[in-house]
PDB file of C-alpha atoms in Angstrom:
ATOM      1  CA  MET A 116      14.229  -5.629 -34.094  1.00 53.00           C
ATOM      2  CA  LYS A 117      11.721  -2.888 -33.398  1.00 51.00           C
ATOM      3  CA  LYS A 118       9.311  -4.464 -35.927  1.00 49.00           C
ATOM      4  CA  ILE A 119       9.559  -7.821 -34.085  1.00 51.00           C
ATOM      5  CA  ILE A 120       8.853  -6.229 -30.748  1.00 50.00           C
ATOM      6  CA  TYR A 121       5.948  -4.215 -32.152  1.00 42.00           C
ATOM      7  CA  ILE A 122       4.444  -7.356 -33.802  1.00 48.00           C
ATOM      8  CA  CYS A 123       4.836  -9.332 -30.540  1.00 43.00           C
ATOM      9  CA  PHE A 124       3.189  -6.523 -28.547  1.00 44.00           C
ATOM     10  CA  LEU A 125       0.325  -6.298 -31.087  1.00 43.00           C
ATOM     11  CA  GLY A 126      -0.165 -10.033 -31.033  1.00 45.00           C
ATOM     12  CA  PHE A 127      -0.276 -10.183 -27.209  1.00 41.00           C
ATOM     13  CA  THR A 128      -2.687  -7.255 -27.156  1.00 41.00           C
ATOM     14  CA  LEU A 129      -5.035  -8.929 -29.675  1.00 39.00           C
ATOM     15  CA  ILE A 130      -4.931 -12.180 -27.707  1.00 39.00           C
ATOM     16  CA  ALA A 131      -5.600 -10.457 -24.404  1.00 41.00           C
ATOM     17  CA  CYS A 132      -8.539  -8.499 -25.865  1.00 41.00           C
ATOM     18  CA  LYS A 133     -10.008 -11.412 -27.756  1.00 39.00           C
ATOM     19  CA  ASN A 134     -11.558 -13.112 -24.802  1.00 39.00           C
ATOM     20  CA  ASP A 135     -14.270 -10.609 -23.940  1.00 38.00           C
ATOM     21  CA  LYS A 136     -16.506 -13.107 -22.079  1.00 37.00           C
ATOM     22  CA  VAL A 137     -16.886 -12.481 -18.374  1.00 35.00           C
ATOM     23  CA  ASN A 138     -16.374 -15.458 -16.109  1.00 35.00           C
ATOM     24  CA  GLU A 139     -19.840 -16.283 -14.882  1.00 38.00           C
ATOM     25  CA  ASN A 140     -18.509 -17.687 -11.577  1.00 38.00           C
ATOM     26  CA  VAL A 141     -17.044 -14.321 -10.626  1.00 36.00           C
ATOM     27  CA  SER A 142     -19.317 -11.671  -9.240  1.00 38.00           C
ATOM     28  CA  ALA A 143     -18.317  -8.049  -9.473  1.00 40.00           C
ATOM     29  CA  GLN A 144     -18.261  -6.210  -6.157  1.00 42.00           C
ATOM     30  CA  PRO A 145     -19.662  -2.691  -6.216  1.00 45.00           C
ATOM     31  CA  LEU A 146     -17.345   0.066  -5.119  1.00 45.00           C
ATOM     32  CA  PRO A 147     -18.018   1.268  -1.603  1.00 46.00           C
ATOM     33  CA  THR A 148     -19.829   4.554  -1.115  1.00 47.00           C
ATOM     34  CA  THR A 149     -18.319   7.270   0.979  1.00 44.00           C
ATOM     35  CA  GLU A 150     -20.653   6.322   3.854  1.00 51.00           C
ATOM     36  CA  GLU A 151     -19.131   2.820   3.961  1.00 64.00           C
ATOM     37  CA  TYR A 152     -15.517   3.879   3.989  1.00 61.00           C
ATOM     38  CA  ASP A 153     -13.770   6.141   6.482  1.00 62.00           C
ATOM     39  CA  PRO A 154     -10.493   7.326   4.879  1.00 60.00           C
ATOM     40  CA  ASN A 155      -9.080   8.362   8.270  1.00 58.00           C
ATOM     41  CA  ARG A 156      -9.565   4.897   9.696  1.00 58.00           C
ATOM     42  CA  GLY A 157      -8.833   2.842   6.624  1.00 59.00           C
ATOM     43  CA  GLU A 158     -10.401  -0.563   6.235  1.00 64.00           C
ATOM     44  CA  GLY A 159      -9.569  -3.277   8.720  1.00 69.00           C
ATOM     45  CA  LYS A 160      -9.505  -4.041  12.413  1.00 78.00           C
ATOM     46  CA  PHE A 161      -7.617  -1.023  13.674  1.00 80.00           C
ATOM     47  CA  GLU A 162      -9.369   2.158  14.717  1.00 78.00           C
ATOM     48  CA  ASN A 163      -8.873   4.953  17.259  1.00 79.00           C
ATOM     49  CA  ILE A 164      -5.221   4.078  17.988  1.00 82.00           C
ATOM     50  CA  GLU A 165      -3.766   6.122  20.882  1.00 83.00           C
ATOM     51  CA  LEU A 166       0.047   6.413  20.572  1.00 83.00           C
ATOM     52  CA  GLU A 167       2.381   6.917  23.512  1.00 87.00           C
ATOM     53  CA  ALA A 168       5.875   8.370  23.519  1.00 91.00           C
ATOM     54  CA  LEU A 169       8.186   6.951  20.867  1.00 93.00           C
ATOM     55  CA  ASN A 170       9.623   3.573  21.836  1.00 96.00           C
ATOM     56  CA  PRO A 171      13.214   3.405  20.398  1.00 96.00           C
ATOM     57  CA  ALA A 172      13.516  -0.377  20.880  1.00 97.00           C
ATOM     58  CA  LEU A 173      10.287  -0.988  18.946  1.00 96.00           C
ATOM     59  CA  ALA A 174      11.384   1.506  16.257  1.00 97.00           C
ATOM     60  CA  LYS A 175      14.636  -0.442  15.902  1.00 98.00           C
ATOM     61  CA  LYS A 176      12.638  -3.626  15.399  1.00 98.00           C
ATOM     62  CA  GLY A 177      10.526  -1.786  12.812  1.00 97.00           C
ATOM     63  CA  LYS A 178      13.723  -0.620  11.030  1.00 97.00           C
ATOM     64  CA  ASN A 179      14.854  -4.266  10.727  1.00 97.00           C
ATOM     65  CA  ILE A 180      11.498  -5.321   9.357  1.00 97.00           C
ATOM     66  CA  SER A 181      11.467  -2.460   6.876  1.00 96.00           C
ATOM     67  CA  GLU A 182      14.907  -3.266   5.598  1.00 96.00           C
ATOM     68  CA  VAL A 183      13.658  -6.829   4.737  1.00 96.00           C
ATOM     69  CA  LYS A 184      10.089  -6.112   3.583  1.00 95.00           C
ATOM     70  CA  CYS A 185       9.806  -2.468   2.568  1.00 95.00           C
ATOM     71  CA  GLN A 186      12.965  -0.656   1.515  1.00 94.00           C
ATOM     72  CA  SER A 187      13.257  -2.411  -1.893  1.00 93.00           C
ATOM     73  CA  CYS A 188      10.246  -0.248  -2.894  1.00 94.00           C
ATOM     74  CA  HIS A 189      10.148   2.675  -0.423  1.00 95.00           C
ATOM     75  CA  LYS A 190      12.738   5.279   0.471  1.00 95.00           C
ATOM     76  CA  LEU A 191      12.798   7.008   3.854  1.00 95.00           C
ATOM     77  CA  THR A 192      12.768  10.409   2.131  1.00 95.00           C
ATOM     78  CA  ASP A 193       9.857  11.907   0.130  1.00 92.00           C
ATOM     79  CA  GLU A 194      11.372  10.511  -3.045  1.00 93.00           C
ATOM     80  CA  ARG A 195       9.400   7.797  -4.871  1.00 92.00           C
ATOM     81  CA  LEU A 196      11.154   4.564  -5.684  1.00 92.00           C
ATOM     82  CA  VAL A 197       8.588   1.975  -6.712  1.00 93.00           C
ATOM     83  CA  GLY A 198       6.181   3.118  -4.085  1.00 92.00           C
ATOM     84  CA  PRO A 199       5.965   6.561  -2.447  1.00 93.00           C
ATOM     85  CA  GLY A 200       8.643   7.711  -0.036  1.00 92.00           C
ATOM     86  CA  TRP A 201       7.889   7.440   3.721  1.00 94.00           C
ATOM     87  CA  LYS A 202       8.879  11.000   4.769  1.00 96.00           C
ATOM     88  CA  ASN A 203       5.960  12.473   6.752  1.00 96.00           C
ATOM     89  CA  VAL A 204       3.742   9.450   6.217  1.00 95.00           C
ATOM     90  CA  THR A 205       2.678   9.604   9.844  1.00 95.00           C
ATOM     91  CA  LYS A 206       1.636  13.203   9.360  1.00 94.00           C
ATOM     92  CA  ARG A 207      -0.385  12.416   6.249  1.00 92.00           C
ATOM     93  CA  HIS A 208      -2.230   9.376   7.650  1.00 92.00           C
ATOM     94  CA  THR A 209      -3.643   8.293  10.982  1.00 93.00           C
ATOM     95  CA  PRO A 210      -2.022   5.426  12.849  1.00 94.00           C
ATOM     96  CA  ALA A 211      -5.065   3.256  12.266  1.00 93.00           C
ATOM     97  CA  TRP A 212      -4.903   3.918   8.499  1.00 92.00           C
ATOM     98  CA  ILE A 213      -1.256   2.965   8.413  1.00 94.00           C
ATOM     99  CA  LEU A 214      -1.744  -0.217  10.477  1.00 94.00           C
ATOM    100  CA  ASN A 215      -4.698  -1.260   8.337  1.00 92.00           C
ATOM    101  CA  PHE A 216      -2.801  -0.643   5.108  1.00 93.00           C
ATOM    102  CA  VAL A 217       0.378  -2.445   6.244  1.00 94.00           C
ATOM    103  CA  THR A 218      -1.611  -5.500   7.467  1.00 94.00           C
ATOM    104  CA  ASN A 219      -4.123  -5.680   4.625  1.00 92.00           C
ATOM    105  CA  PRO A 220      -3.039  -3.673   1.593  1.00 93.00           C
ATOM    106  CA  ASP A 221      -5.339  -5.429  -0.862  1.00 92.00           C
ATOM    107  CA  LEU A 222      -8.557  -4.450   0.953  1.00 89.00           C
ATOM    108  CA  MET A 223      -7.255  -0.887   1.440  1.00 90.00           C
ATOM    109  CA  ILE A 224      -6.227  -0.464  -2.240  1.00 92.00           C
ATOM    110  CA  ASP A 225      -9.650  -1.679  -3.320  1.00 90.00           C
ATOM    111  CA  LYS A 226     -11.499   0.820  -1.141  1.00 88.00           C
ATOM    112  CA  ASP A 227      -9.323   3.896  -0.495  1.00 89.00           C
ATOM    113  CA  PRO A 228      -9.521   6.597  -3.182  1.00 90.00           C
ATOM    114  CA  LYS A 229      -6.103   8.051  -2.218  1.00 88.00           C
ATOM    115  CA  LEU A 230      -4.501   4.644  -2.655  1.00 90.00           C
ATOM    116  CA  GLN A 231      -6.295   4.129  -5.958  1.00 92.00           C
ATOM    117  CA  ALA A 232      -4.879   7.506  -7.131  1.00 91.00           C
ATOM    118  CA  GLN A 233      -1.413   6.546  -5.888  1.00 89.00           C
ATOM    119  CA  LEU A 234      -1.661   3.271  -7.789  1.00 90.00           C
ATOM    120  CA  GLU A 235      -2.253   5.239 -11.037  1.00 91.00           C
ATOM    121  CA  ILE A 236       1.043   7.112 -10.336  1.00 89.00           C
ATOM    122  CA  CYS A 237       3.156   4.204  -9.181  1.00 87.00           C
ATOM    123  CA  LEU A 238       1.540   1.604 -11.507  1.00 89.00           C
ATOM    124  CA  VAL A 239       2.452  -1.208  -9.057  1.00 91.00           C
ATOM    125  CA  ARG A 240       0.100  -2.544  -6.501  1.00 92.00           C
ATOM    126  CA  MET A 241       1.713  -2.942  -3.014  1.00 92.00           C
ATOM    127  CA  PRO A 242       2.093  -6.668  -2.392  1.00 93.00           C
ATOM    128  CA  ASN A 243       0.744  -8.191   0.754  1.00 93.00           C
ATOM    129  CA  GLN A 244       3.911  -8.770   2.810  1.00 93.00           C
ATOM    130  CA  ASP A 245       1.988 -10.812   5.442  1.00 93.00           C
ATOM    131  CA  VAL A 246       2.776  -8.343   8.172  1.00 95.00           C
ATOM    132  CA  ASN A 247       1.344  -9.381  11.545  1.00 95.00           C
ATOM    133  CA  GLU A 248       0.033  -6.998  14.188  1.00 94.00           C
ATOM    134  CA  ASP A 249       3.285  -6.842  16.220  1.00 96.00           C
ATOM    135  CA  ALA A 250       5.381  -6.164  13.108  1.00 97.00           C
ATOM    136  CA  ALA A 251       2.886  -3.507  11.925  1.00 96.00           C
ATOM    137  CA  PHE A 252       3.216  -1.604  15.191  1.00 96.00           C
ATOM    138  CA  ALA A 253       7.005  -1.829  14.978  1.00 97.00           C
ATOM    139  CA  LEU A 254       6.884  -0.443  11.432  1.00 97.00           C
ATOM    140  CA  LEU A 255       4.620   2.387  12.577  1.00 96.00           C
ATOM    141  CA  GLU A 256       7.033   3.198  15.328  1.00 97.00           C
ATOM    142  CA  PHE A 257       9.897   3.266  12.878  1.00 97.00           C
ATOM    143  CA  MET A 258       7.914   5.529  10.528  1.00 97.00           C
ATOM    144  CA  ARG A 259       7.228   7.895  13.503  1.00 96.00           C
ATOM    145  CA  GLN A 260      10.934   7.947  14.348  1.00 97.00           C
ATOM    146  CA  ASN A 261      11.818   8.663  10.689  1.00 95.00           C
ATOM    147  CA  ASP A 262       9.320  11.527  10.636  1.00 94.00           C
ATOM    148  CA  GLU A 263      10.975  13.114  13.696  1.00 92.00           C
ATOM    149  CA  LYS A 264      14.249  13.660  11.854  1.00 83.00           C
TER     150      LYS A 264
END
């Protein structure tokens, strides 16, 4: 059985590596320089977010959203599941960074060196959960509430 698995793996590897032609219709995008990317802001429409006192009703809405969209990959502790745990996430990142990442993870992963390093650890790219602005603020509020515990 091990031989069959090894042969299949080898075959798939050879097939995948055989096509070394680059698609001429796809242009490679250069990686951004440090001047183009602000890791405290992230990449997206949110910047300089001023937070008020914790809103428990909004945090509850964020908890409901996280149970549907987030908790299959993230724990509320610092333990990694598929993705990193959420404990102290609001202390490690600015509100703008979190909002930009939640609403547009693809762009952030492509540009943020910390996220690229995290991707090497987790080996799974965070999928775009199509989180709108209102849901993103609710998730942020739930993350803040979780970090107060």
